[in-house]
Amino acid sequence: MKIIIVNGPNLNLLGKREPEVYGKTTFEEYFATLQFKFKDLQLEYYQSNIEGEIINKLHDCGFEGYQGIVLNAGAYTHTSIGIGDAIKGITTPVVEVHISNTFGREEFRHTSYISPVAKGVILGFGLKSYDLAIQSFLNKG
């Protein structure tokens, strides 16, 4: 099974940015943990701060070869109709992920253009949210 994690803006700063919200672990460190935990899967990781690059990656992975996309679009979650439309246009299922509980934060973070077109949404479990999203592709029920 082949799954890609796509991270959006500022997630390259994990471990440095707001550690009280996002923790002190970099995503690269955590990705190594995921690869070890899910060693029977082919896991890939992509990060971009640029909306169009995220849309292009969704298009590239969205039709064949991948059984799942784990997407943390960061702040684009709340602003990007384009990313929502890209998900609507592809066939590979997408699980929306957030490290923090977006509903416990600022009001503008309560809106998602991704949730209505995603297979599911996992938020508020820290980096473990990624584990749960990957696990959701393994459970057929």
PDB file of N, CA, C and O in Angstrom, residues 10-89:
ATOM      1  N   ASN A  10       4.114  26.311   6.599  1.00  0.00           N
ATOM      2  CA  ASN A  10       4.710  26.452   7.925  1.00  0.00           C
ATOM      3  C   ASN A  10       4.922  25.138   8.667  1.00  0.00           C
ATOM      4  O   ASN A  10       5.501  25.131   9.742  1.00  0.00           O
ATOM      5  N   LEU A  11       4.494  24.034   8.084  1.00  0.00           N
ATOM      6  CA  LEU A  11       4.719  22.752   8.752  1.00  0.00           C
ATOM      7  C   LEU A  11       6.170  22.312   8.645  1.00  0.00           C
ATOM      8  O   LEU A  11       6.607  21.423   9.371  1.00  0.00           O
ATOM      9  N   ASN A  12       6.937  22.973   7.789  1.00  0.00           N
ATOM     10  CA  ASN A  12       8.386  22.761   7.764  1.00  0.00           C
ATOM     11  C   ASN A  12       9.044  23.344   9.018  1.00  0.00           C
ATOM     12  O   ASN A  12      10.201  23.044   9.311  1.00  0.00           O
ATOM     13  N   LEU A  13       8.302  24.133   9.786  1.00  0.00           N
ATOM     14  CA  LEU A  13       8.836  24.747  11.012  1.00  0.00           C
ATOM     15  C   LEU A  13       8.488  23.959  12.278  1.00  0.00           C
ATOM     16  O   LEU A  13       8.753  24.436  13.384  1.00  0.00           O
ATOM     17  N   LEU A  14       7.878  22.779  12.117  1.00  0.00           N
ATOM     18  CA  LEU A  14       7.567  21.972  13.305  1.00  0.00           C
ATOM     19  C   LEU A  14       8.842  21.741  14.106  1.00  0.00           C
ATOM     20  O   LEU A  14       9.907  21.509  13.550  1.00  0.00           O
ATOM     21  N   GLY A  15       8.704  21.801  15.414  1.00  0.00           N
ATOM     22  CA  GLY A  15       9.856  21.679  16.304  1.00  0.00           C
ATOM     23  C   GLY A  15      10.430  23.023  16.690  1.00  0.00           C
ATOM     24  O   GLY A  15      11.118  23.145  17.699  1.00  0.00           O
ATOM     25  N   LYS A  16      10.138  24.048  15.892  1.00  0.00           N
ATOM     26  CA  LYS A  16      10.621  25.406  16.162  1.00  0.00           C
ATOM     27  C   LYS A  16       9.467  26.365  16.431  1.00  0.00           C
ATOM     28  O   LYS A  16       9.529  27.193  17.321  1.00  0.00           O
ATOM     29  N   ARG A  17       8.410  26.260  15.619  1.00  0.00           N
ATOM     30  CA  ARG A  17       7.285  27.198  15.660  1.00  0.00           C
ATOM     31  C   ARG A  17       6.299  26.800  16.755  1.00  0.00           C
ATOM     32  O   ARG A  17       5.802  25.684  16.776  1.00  0.00           O
ATOM     33  N   GLU A  18       5.991  27.711  17.633  1.00  0.00           N
ATOM     34  CA  GLU A  18       4.985  27.519  18.675  1.00  0.00           C
ATOM     35  C   GLU A  18       5.025  26.113  19.281  1.00  0.00           C
ATOM     36  O   GLU A  18       4.068  25.354  19.185  1.00  0.00           O
ATOM     37  N   PRO A  19       6.126  25.759  19.931  1.00  0.00           N
ATOM     38  CA  PRO A  19       6.239  24.399  20.481  1.00  0.00           C
ATOM     39  C   PRO A  19       5.159  24.071  21.509  1.00  0.00           C
ATOM     40  O   PRO A  19       4.822  22.900  21.692  1.00  0.00           O
ATOM     41  N   GLU A  20       4.571  25.079  22.120  1.00  0.00           N
ATOM     42  CA  GLU A  20       3.489  24.827  23.083  1.00  0.00           C
ATOM     43  C   GLU A  20       2.221  24.328  22.378  1.00  0.00           C
ATOM     44  O   GLU A  20       1.384  23.668  22.988  1.00  0.00           O
ATOM     45  N   VAL A  21       2.095  24.612  21.085  1.00  0.00           N
ATOM     46  CA  VAL A  21       0.955  24.146  20.297  1.00  0.00           C
ATOM     47  C   VAL A  21       1.332  22.901  19.489  1.00  0.00           C
ATOM     48  O   VAL A  21       0.593  21.925  19.460  1.00  0.00           O
ATOM     49  N   TYR A  22       2.512  22.936  18.855  1.00  0.00           N
ATOM     50  CA  TYR A  22       2.883  21.911  17.882  1.00  0.00           C
ATOM     51  C   TYR A  22       3.954  20.936  18.361  1.00  0.00           C
ATOM     52  O   TYR A  22       4.281  19.994  17.637  1.00  0.00           O
ATOM     53  N   GLY A  23       4.515  21.168  19.538  1.00  0.00           N
ATOM     54  CA  GLY A  23       5.539  20.263  20.057  1.00  0.00           C
ATOM     55  C   GLY A  23       6.940  20.633  19.604  1.00  0.00           C
ATOM     56  O   GLY A  23       7.144  21.611  18.888  1.00  0.00           O
ATOM     57  N   LYS A  24       7.906  19.836  20.017  1.00  0.00           N
ATOM     58  CA  LYS A  24       9.323  20.122  19.757  1.00  0.00           C
ATOM     59  C   LYS A  24       9.952  19.171  18.740  1.00  0.00           C
ATOM     60  O   LYS A  24      11.131  19.255  18.461  1.00  0.00           O
ATOM     61  N   THR A  25       9.157  18.265  18.196  1.00  0.00           N
ATOM     62  CA  THR A  25       9.661  17.295  17.230  1.00  0.00           C
ATOM     63  C   THR A  25       9.499  17.842  15.824  1.00  0.00           C
ATOM     64  O   THR A  25       8.429  18.352  15.472  1.00  0.00           O
ATOM     65  N   THR A  26      10.542  17.717  14.999  1.00  0.00           N
ATOM     66  CA  THR A  26      10.415  18.117  13.599  1.00  0.00           C
ATOM     67  C   THR A  26       9.598  17.060  12.865  1.00  0.00           C
ATOM     68  O   THR A  26       9.499  15.910  13.301  1.00  0.00           O
ATOM     69  N   PHE A  27       9.020  17.449  11.727  1.00  0.00           N
ATOM     70  CA  PHE A  27       8.246  16.456  10.996  1.00  0.00           C
ATOM     71  C   PHE A  27       9.147  15.374  10.426  1.00  0.00           C
ATOM     72  O   PHE A  27       8.761  14.203  10.363  1.00  0.00           O
ATOM     73  N   GLU A  28      10.348  15.721  10.041  1.00  0.00           N
ATOM     74  CA  GLU A  28      11.278  14.730   9.510  1.00  0.00           C
ATOM     75  C   GLU A  28      11.571  13.666  10.568  1.00  0.00           C
ATOM     76  O   GLU A  28      11.629  12.468  10.260  1.00  0.00           O
ATOM     77  N   GLU A  29      11.753  14.089  11.816  1.00  0.00           N
ATOM     78  CA  GLU A  29      11.969  13.123  12.905  1.00  0.00           C
ATOM     79  C   GLU A  29      10.738  12.236  13.075  1.00  0.00           C
ATOM     80  O   GLU A  29      10.853  11.018  13.219  1.00  0.00           O
ATOM     81  N   TYR A  30       9.572  12.842  13.046  1.00  0.00           N
ATOM     82  CA  TYR A  30       8.357  12.068  13.235  1.00  0.00           C
ATOM     83  C   TYR A  30       8.078  11.146  12.045  1.00  0.00           C
ATOM     84  O   TYR A  30       7.603  10.028  12.214  1.00  0.00           O
ATOM     85  N   PHE A  31       8.413  11.604  10.841  1.00  0.00           N
ATOM     86  CA  PHE A  31       8.216  10.779   9.654  1.00  0.00           C
ATOM     87  C   PHE A  31       9.040   9.501   9.747  1.00  0.00           C
ATOM     88  O   PHE A  31       8.565   8.420   9.360  1.00  0.00           O
ATOM     89  N   ALA A  32      10.257   9.592  10.277  1.00  0.00           N
ATOM     90  CA  ALA A  32      11.080   8.388  10.476  1.00  0.00           C
ATOM     91  C   ALA A  32      10.381   7.411  11.421  1.00  0.00           C
ATOM     92  O   ALA A  32      10.402   6.191  11.203  1.00  0.00           O
ATOM     93  N   THR A  33       9.722   7.930  12.451  1.00  0.00           N
ATOM     94  CA  THR A  33       8.949   7.093  13.376  1.00  0.00           C
ATOM     95  C   THR A  33       7.796   6.418  12.640  1.00  0.00           C
ATOM     96  O   THR A  33       7.530   5.227  12.834  1.00  0.00           O
ATOM     97  N   LEU A  34       7.100   7.169  11.791  1.00  0.00           N
ATOM     98  CA  LEU A  34       5.992   6.601  11.018  1.00  0.00           C
ATOM     99  C   LEU A  34       6.484   5.511  10.067  1.00  0.00           C
ATOM    100  O   LEU A  34       5.844   4.455   9.937  1.00  0.00           O
ATOM    101  N   GLN A  35       7.609   5.755   9.411  1.00  0.00           N
ATOM    102  CA  GLN A  35       8.151   4.750   8.492  1.00  0.00           C
ATOM    103  C   GLN A  35       8.492   3.463   9.232  1.00  0.00           C
ATOM    104  O   GLN A  35       8.277   2.367   8.707  1.00  0.00           O
ATOM    105  N   PHE A  36       9.021   3.580  10.444  1.00  0.00           N
ATOM    106  CA  PHE A  36       9.340   2.399  11.240  1.00  0.00           C
ATOM    107  C   PHE A  36       8.063   1.685  11.690  1.00  0.00           C
ATOM    108  O   PHE A  36       7.947   0.471  11.579  1.00  0.00           O
ATOM    109  N   LYS A  37       7.104   2.446  12.156  1.00  0.00           N
ATOM    110  CA  LYS A  37       5.858   1.866  12.657  1.00  0.00           C
ATOM    111  C   LYS A  37       5.068   1.182  11.549  1.00  0.00           C
ATOM    112  O   LYS A  37       4.462   0.133  11.753  1.00  0.00           O
ATOM    113  N   PHE A  38       5.049   1.786  10.372  1.00  0.00           N
ATOM    114  CA  PHE A  38       4.284   1.262   9.241  1.00  0.00           C
ATOM    115  C   PHE A  38       5.240   0.746   8.160  1.00  0.00           C
ATOM    116  O   PHE A  38       5.112   1.074   6.986  1.00  0.00           O
ATOM    117  N   LYS A  39       6.185  -0.089   8.556  1.00  0.00           N
ATOM    118  CA  LYS A  39       7.239  -0.531   7.637  1.00  0.00           C
ATOM    119  C   LYS A  39       6.718  -1.375   6.472  1.00  0.00           C
ATOM    120  O   LYS A  39       7.399  -1.520   5.473  1.00  0.00           O
ATOM    121  N   ASP A  40       5.504  -1.915   6.582  1.00  0.00           N
ATOM    122  CA  ASP A  40       4.931  -2.687   5.478  1.00  0.00           C
ATOM    123  C   ASP A  40       4.275  -1.790   4.425  1.00  0.00           C
ATOM    124  O   ASP A  40       3.836  -2.290   3.383  1.00  0.00           O
ATOM    125  N   LEU A  41       4.206  -0.504   4.696  1.00  0.00           N
ATOM    126  CA  LEU A  41       3.617   0.455   3.754  1.00  0.00           C
ATOM    127  C   LEU A  41       4.720   1.216   3.038  1.00  0.00           C
ATOM    128  O   LEU A  41       5.821   1.382   3.559  1.00  0.00           O
ATOM    129  N   GLN A  42       4.388   1.720   1.878  1.00  0.00           N
ATOM    130  CA  GLN A  42       5.286   2.638   1.190  1.00  0.00           C
ATOM    131  C   GLN A  42       4.802   4.047   1.515  1.00  0.00           C
ATOM    132  O   GLN A  42       3.811   4.519   0.951  1.00  0.00           O
ATOM    133  N   LEU A  43       5.485   4.688   2.462  1.00  0.00           N
ATOM    134  CA  LEU A  43       5.103   6.038   2.893  1.00  0.00           C
ATOM    135  C   LEU A  43       5.989   7.066   2.214  1.00  0.00           C
ATOM    136  O   LEU A  43       7.212   6.903   2.147  1.00  0.00           O
ATOM    137  N   GLU A  44       5.363   8.120   1.726  1.00  0.00           N
ATOM    138  CA  GLU A  44       6.086   9.253   1.160  1.00  0.00           C
ATOM    139  C   GLU A  44       5.649  10.511   1.881  1.00  0.00           C
ATOM    140  O   GLU A  44       4.591  10.546   2.511  1.00  0.00           O
ATOM    141  N   TYR A  45       6.480  11.547   1.747  1.00  0.00           N
ATOM    142  CA  TYR A  45       6.210  12.815   2.414  1.00  0.00           C
ATOM    143  C   TYR A  45       6.537  13.955   1.464  1.00  0.00           C
ATOM    144  O   TYR A  45       7.561  13.936   0.773  1.00  0.00           O
ATOM    145  N   TYR A  46       5.642  14.949   1.436  1.00  0.00           N
ATOM    146  CA  TYR A  46       5.835  16.145   0.615  1.00  0.00           C
ATOM    147  C   TYR A  46       5.373  17.346   1.419  1.00  0.00           C
ATOM    148  O   TYR A  46       4.336  17.285   2.081  1.00  0.00           O
ATOM    149  N   GLN A  47       6.133  18.435   1.353  1.00  0.00           N
ATOM    150  CA  GLN A  47       5.746  19.667   2.044  1.00  0.00           C
ATOM    151  C   GLN A  47       5.974  20.838   1.117  1.00  0.00           C
ATOM    152  O   GLN A  47       6.987  20.898   0.411  1.00  0.00           O
ATOM    153  N   SER A  48       5.023  21.778   1.120  1.00  0.00           N
ATOM    154  CA  SER A  48       5.192  23.019   0.374  1.00  0.00           C
ATOM    155  C   SER A  48       4.460  24.148   1.089  1.00  0.00           C
ATOM    156  O   SER A  48       3.401  23.939   1.679  1.00  0.00           O
ATOM    157  N   ASN A  49       5.036  25.325   0.992  1.00  0.00           N
ATOM    158  CA  ASN A  49       4.403  26.531   1.499  1.00  0.00           C
ATOM    159  C   ASN A  49       3.574  27.220   0.411  1.00  0.00           C
ATOM    160  O   ASN A  49       2.987  28.270   0.652  1.00  0.00           O
ATOM    161  N   ILE A  50       3.528  26.620  -0.775  1.00  0.00           N
ATOM    162  CA  ILE A  50       2.914  27.251  -1.936  1.00  0.00           C
ATOM    163  C   ILE A  50       1.644  26.484  -2.338  1.00  0.00           C
ATOM    164  O   ILE A  50       1.694  25.294  -2.640  1.00  0.00           O
ATOM    165  N   GLU A  51       0.529  27.170  -2.343  1.00  0.00           N
ATOM    166  CA  GLU A  51      -0.781  26.557  -2.611  1.00  0.00           C
ATOM    167  C   GLU A  51      -0.814  25.794  -3.928  1.00  0.00           C
ATOM    168  O   GLU A  51      -1.291  24.655  -3.993  1.00  0.00           O
ATOM    169  N   GLY A  52      -0.330  26.389  -4.995  1.00  0.00           N
ATOM    170  CA  GLY A  52      -0.366  25.739  -6.312  1.00  0.00           C
ATOM    171  C   GLY A  52       0.454  24.468  -6.351  1.00  0.00           C
ATOM    172  O   GLY A  52       0.092  23.505  -7.041  1.00  0.00           O
ATOM    173  N   GLU A  53       1.557  24.430  -5.632  1.00  0.00           N
ATOM    174  CA  GLU A  53       2.377  23.209  -5.581  1.00  0.00           C
ATOM    175  C   GLU A  53       1.633  22.086  -4.855  1.00  0.00           C
ATOM    176  O   GLU A  53       1.746  20.922  -5.235  1.00  0.00           O
ATOM    177  N   ILE A  54       0.879  22.441  -3.823  1.00  0.00           N
ATOM    178  CA  ILE A  54       0.079  21.437  -3.107  1.00  0.00           C
ATOM    179  C   ILE A  54      -1.005  20.893  -4.039  1.00  0.00           C
ATOM    180  O   ILE A  54      -1.226  19.677  -4.103  1.00  0.00           O
ATOM    181  N   ILE A  55      -1.654  21.765  -4.780  1.00  0.00           N
ATOM    182  CA  ILE A  55      -2.679  21.338  -5.738  1.00  0.00           C
ATOM    183  C   ILE A  55      -2.057  20.426  -6.791  1.00  0.00           C
ATOM    184  O   ILE A  55      -2.609  19.363  -7.122  1.00  0.00           O
ATOM    185  N   ASN A  56      -0.887  20.800  -7.317  1.00  0.00           N
ATOM    186  CA  ASN A  56      -0.208  19.959  -8.309  1.00  0.00           C
ATOM    187  C   ASN A  56       0.121  18.580  -7.736  1.00  0.00           C
ATOM    188  O   ASN A  56      -0.042  17.562  -8.422  1.00  0.00           O
ATOM    189  N   LYS A  57       0.564  18.523  -6.493  1.00  0.00           N
ATOM    190  CA  LYS A  57       0.891  17.236  -5.870  1.00  0.00           C
ATOM    191  C   LYS A  57      -0.359  16.385  -5.701  1.00  0.00           C
ATOM    192  O   LYS A  57      -0.328  15.177  -5.938  1.00  0.00           O
ATOM    193  N   LEU A  58      -1.470  16.999  -5.304  1.00  0.00           N
ATOM    194  CA  LEU A  58      -2.733  16.257  -5.211  1.00  0.00           C
ATOM    195  C   LEU A  58      -3.127  15.690  -6.571  1.00  0.00           C
ATOM    196  O   LEU A  58      -3.543  14.530  -6.669  1.00  0.00           O
ATOM    197  N   HIS A  59      -2.975  16.479  -7.627  1.00  0.00           N
ATOM    198  CA  HIS A  59      -3.273  16.004  -8.973  1.00  0.00           C
ATOM    199  C   HIS A  59      -2.355  14.839  -9.349  1.00  0.00           C
ATOM    200  O   HIS A  59      -2.812  13.843  -9.914  1.00  0.00           O
ATOM    201  N   ASP A  60      -1.068  14.966  -9.029  1.00  0.00           N
ATOM    202  CA  ASP A  60      -0.087  13.923  -9.371  1.00  0.00           C
ATOM    203  C   ASP A  60      -0.396  12.602  -8.674  1.00  0.00           C
ATOM    204  O   ASP A  60      -0.164  11.535  -9.234  1.00  0.00           O
ATOM    205  N   CYS A  61      -0.894  12.659  -7.448  1.00  0.00           N
ATOM    206  CA  CYS A  61      -1.119  11.453  -6.633  1.00  0.00           C
ATOM    207  C   CYS A  61      -2.571  11.006  -6.635  1.00  0.00           C
ATOM    208  O   CYS A  61      -2.891   9.983  -6.025  1.00  0.00           O
ATOM    209  N   GLY A  62      -3.426  11.730  -7.285  1.00  0.00           N
ATOM    210  CA  GLY A  62      -4.854  11.569  -7.086  1.00  0.00           C
ATOM    211  C   GLY A  62      -5.599  10.601  -7.964  1.00  0.00           C
ATOM    212  O   GLY A  62      -6.811  10.479  -7.834  1.00  0.00           O
ATOM    213  N   PHE A  63      -4.908   9.902  -8.855  1.00  0.00           N
ATOM    214  CA  PHE A  63      -5.662   9.039  -9.758  1.00  0.00           C
ATOM    215  C   PHE A  63      -5.200   7.587  -9.756  1.00  0.00           C
ATOM    216  O   PHE A  63      -6.002   6.699  -9.933  1.00  0.00           O
ATOM    217  N   GLU A  64      -3.935   7.338  -9.588  1.00  0.00           N
ATOM    218  CA  GLU A  64      -3.481   5.959  -9.548  1.00  0.00           C
ATOM    219  C   GLU A  64      -2.124   5.883  -8.850  1.00  0.00           C
ATOM    220  O   GLU A  64      -1.393   6.856  -8.778  1.00  0.00           O
ATOM    221  N   GLY A  65      -1.862   4.720  -8.319  1.00  0.00           N
ATOM    222  CA  GLY A  65      -0.579   4.499  -7.671  1.00  0.00           C
ATOM    223  C   GLY A  65      -0.585   4.722  -6.172  1.00  0.00           C
ATOM    224  O   GLY A  65       0.239   4.177  -5.460  1.00  0.00           O
ATOM    225  N   TYR A  66      -1.509   5.523  -5.671  1.00  0.00           N
ATOM    226  CA  TYR A  66      -1.617   5.792  -4.235  1.00  0.00           C
ATOM    227  C   TYR A  66      -2.968   5.313  -3.734  1.00  0.00           C
ATOM    228  O   TYR A  66      -3.983   5.514  -4.390  1.00  0.00           O
ATOM    229  N   GLN A  67      -2.942   4.704  -2.556  1.00  0.00           N
ATOM    230  CA  GLN A  67      -4.198   4.261  -1.956  1.00  0.00           C
ATOM    231  C   GLN A  67      -4.734   5.288  -0.960  1.00  0.00           C
ATOM    232  O   GLN A  67      -5.857   5.172  -0.502  1.00  0.00           O
ATOM    233  N   GLY A  68      -3.929   6.280  -0.616  1.00  0.00           N
ATOM    234  CA  GLY A  68      -4.382   7.298   0.312  1.00  0.00           C
ATOM    235  C   GLY A  68      -3.480   8.507   0.343  1.00  0.00           C
ATOM    236  O   GLY A  68      -2.275   8.414   0.091  1.00  0.00           O
ATOM    237  N   ILE A  69      -4.096   9.632   0.660  1.00  0.00           N
ATOM    238  CA  ILE A  69      -3.381  10.897   0.866  1.00  0.00           C
ATOM    239  C   ILE A  69      -3.766  11.417   2.239  1.00  0.00           C
ATOM    240  O   ILE A  69      -4.955  11.564   2.543  1.00  0.00           O
ATOM    241  N   VAL A  70      -2.758  11.680   3.055  1.00  0.00           N
ATOM    242  CA  VAL A  70      -2.957  12.328   4.352  1.00  0.00           C
ATOM    243  C   VAL A  70      -2.586  13.791   4.131  1.00  0.00           C
ATOM    244  O   VAL A  70      -1.454  14.093   3.763  1.00  0.00           O
ATOM    245  N   LEU A  71      -3.531  14.687   4.328  1.00  0.00           N
ATOM    246  CA  LEU A  71      -3.308  16.104   4.013  1.00  0.00           C
ATOM    247  C   LEU A  71      -3.468  16.978   5.244  1.00  0.00           C
ATOM    248  O   LEU A  71      -4.532  17.001   5.861  1.00  0.00           O
ATOM    249  N   ASN A  72      -2.396  17.672   5.578  1.00  0.00           N
ATOM    250  CA  ASN A  72      -2.466  18.758   6.550  1.00  0.00           C
ATOM    251  C   ASN A  72      -2.170  20.019   5.757  1.00  0.00           C
ATOM    252  O   ASN A  72      -1.011  20.349   5.503  1.00  0.00           O
ATOM    253  N   ALA A  73      -3.212  20.694   5.332  1.00  0.00           N
ATOM    254  CA  ALA A  73      -3.055  21.882   4.483  1.00  0.00           C
ATOM    255  C   ALA A  73      -2.728  23.133   5.287  1.00  0.00           C
ATOM    256  O   ALA A  73      -2.654  24.226   4.722  1.00  0.00           O
ATOM    257  N   GLY A  74      -2.523  22.986   6.606  1.00  0.00           N
ATOM    258  CA  GLY A  74      -2.213  24.141   7.426  1.00  0.00           C
ATOM    259  C   GLY A  74      -3.266  25.222   7.261  1.00  0.00           C
ATOM    260  O   GLY A  74      -4.464  24.941   7.155  1.00  0.00           O
ATOM    261  N   ALA A  75      -2.818  26.453   7.186  1.00  0.00           N
ATOM    262  CA  ALA A  75      -3.739  27.588   7.086  1.00  0.00           C
ATOM    263  C   ALA A  75      -4.553  27.580   5.792  1.00  0.00           C
ATOM    264  O   ALA A  75      -5.636  28.168   5.735  1.00  0.00           O
ATOM    265  N   TYR A  76      -4.068  26.886   4.745  1.00  0.00           N
ATOM    266  CA  TYR A  76      -4.848  26.796   3.508  1.00  0.00           C
ATOM    267  C   TYR A  76      -6.167  26.064   3.718  1.00  0.00           C
ATOM    268  O   TYR A  76      -7.090  26.206   2.916  1.00  0.00           O
ATOM    269  N   THR A  77      -6.250  25.273   4.774  1.00  0.00           N
ATOM    270  CA  THR A  77      -7.499  24.586   5.109  1.00  0.00           C
ATOM    271  C   THR A  77      -8.653  25.574   5.155  1.00  0.00           C
ATOM    272  O   THR A  77      -9.758  25.280   4.715  1.00  0.00           O
ATOM    273  N   HIS A  78      -8.376  26.756   5.696  1.00  0.00           N
ATOM    274  CA  HIS A  78      -9.414  27.738   5.992  1.00  0.00           C
ATOM    275  C   HIS A  78      -9.599  28.773   4.885  1.00  0.00           C
ATOM    276  O   HIS A  78     -10.485  29.621   4.986  1.00  0.00           O
ATOM    277  N   THR A  79      -8.768  28.678   3.834  1.00  0.00           N
ATOM    278  CA  THR A  79      -8.816  29.720   2.802  1.00  0.00           C
ATOM    279  C   THR A  79      -8.868  29.203   1.373  1.00  0.00           C
ATOM    280  O   THR A  79      -9.230  29.953   0.474  1.00  0.00           O
ATOM    281  N   SER A  80      -8.487  27.937   1.151  1.00  0.00           N
ATOM    282  CA  SER A  80      -8.257  27.486  -0.221  1.00  0.00           C
ATOM    283  C   SER A  80      -9.415  26.685  -0.804  1.00  0.00           C
ATOM    284  O   SER A  80      -9.525  25.470  -0.606  1.00  0.00           O
ATOM    285  N   ILE A  81     -10.216  27.375  -1.580  1.00  0.00           N
ATOM    286  CA  ILE A  81     -11.248  26.700  -2.355  1.00  0.00           C
ATOM    287  C   ILE A  81     -10.569  25.823  -3.409  1.00  0.00           C
ATOM    288  O   ILE A  81     -11.037  24.727  -3.730  1.00  0.00           O
ATOM    289  N   GLY A  82      -9.419  26.262  -3.900  1.00  0.00           N
ATOM    290  CA  GLY A  82      -8.669  25.513  -4.916  1.00  0.00           C
ATOM    291  C   GLY A  82      -8.228  24.139  -4.434  1.00  0.00           C
ATOM    292  O   GLY A  82      -8.322  23.151  -5.176  1.00  0.00           O
ATOM    293  N   ILE A  83      -7.759  24.035  -3.203  1.00  0.00           N
ATOM    294  CA  ILE A  83      -7.357  22.729  -2.669  1.00  0.00           C
ATOM    295  C   ILE A  83      -8.593  21.850  -2.479  1.00  0.00           C
ATOM    296  O   ILE A  83      -8.574  20.664  -2.811  1.00  0.00           O
ATOM    297  N   GLY A  84      -9.667  22.426  -1.987  1.00  0.00           N
ATOM    298  CA  GLY A  84     -10.913  21.669  -1.866  1.00  0.00           C
ATOM    299  C   GLY A  84     -11.385  21.146  -3.217  1.00  0.00           C
ATOM    300  O   GLY A  84     -11.775  19.986  -3.342  1.00  0.00           O
ATOM    301  N   ASP A  85     -11.322  21.989  -4.242  1.00  0.00           N
ATOM    302  CA  ASP A  85     -11.722  21.572  -5.580  1.00  0.00           C
ATOM    303  C   ASP A  85     -10.802  20.482  -6.131  1.00  0.00           C
ATOM    304  O   ASP A  85     -11.254  19.567  -6.819  1.00  0.00           O
ATOM    305  N   ALA A  86      -9.504  20.573  -5.833  1.00  0.00           N
ATOM    306  CA  ALA A  86      -8.552  19.547  -6.286  1.00  0.00           C
ATOM    307  C   ALA A  86      -8.906  18.194  -5.679  1.00  0.00           C
ATOM    308  O   ALA A  86      -8.897  17.173  -6.372  1.00  0.00           O
ATOM    309  N   ILE A  87      -9.252  18.176  -4.398  1.00  0.00           N
ATOM    310  CA  ILE A  87      -9.629  16.925  -3.734  1.00  0.00           C
ATOM    311  C   ILE A  87     -10.911  16.382  -4.347  1.00  0.00           C
ATOM    312  O   ILE A  87     -11.039  15.174  -4.582  1.00  0.00           O
ATOM    313  N   LYS A  88     -11.848  17.266  -4.628  1.00  0.00           N
ATOM    314  CA  LYS A  88     -13.122  16.864  -5.244  1.00  0.00           C
ATOM    315  C   LYS A  88     -12.884  16.235  -6.623  1.00  0.00           C
ATOM    316  O   LYS A  88     -13.633  15.360  -7.039  1.00  0.00           O
ATOM    317  N   GLY A  89     -11.820  16.668  -7.286  1.00  0.00           N
ATOM    318  CA  GLY A  89     -11.561  16.215  -8.646  1.00  0.00           C
ATOM    319  C   GLY A  89     -10.730  14.953  -8.778  1.00  0.00           C
ATOM    320  O   GLY A  89     -10.562  14.443  -9.887  1.00  0.00           O
TER     321      GLY A  89
END
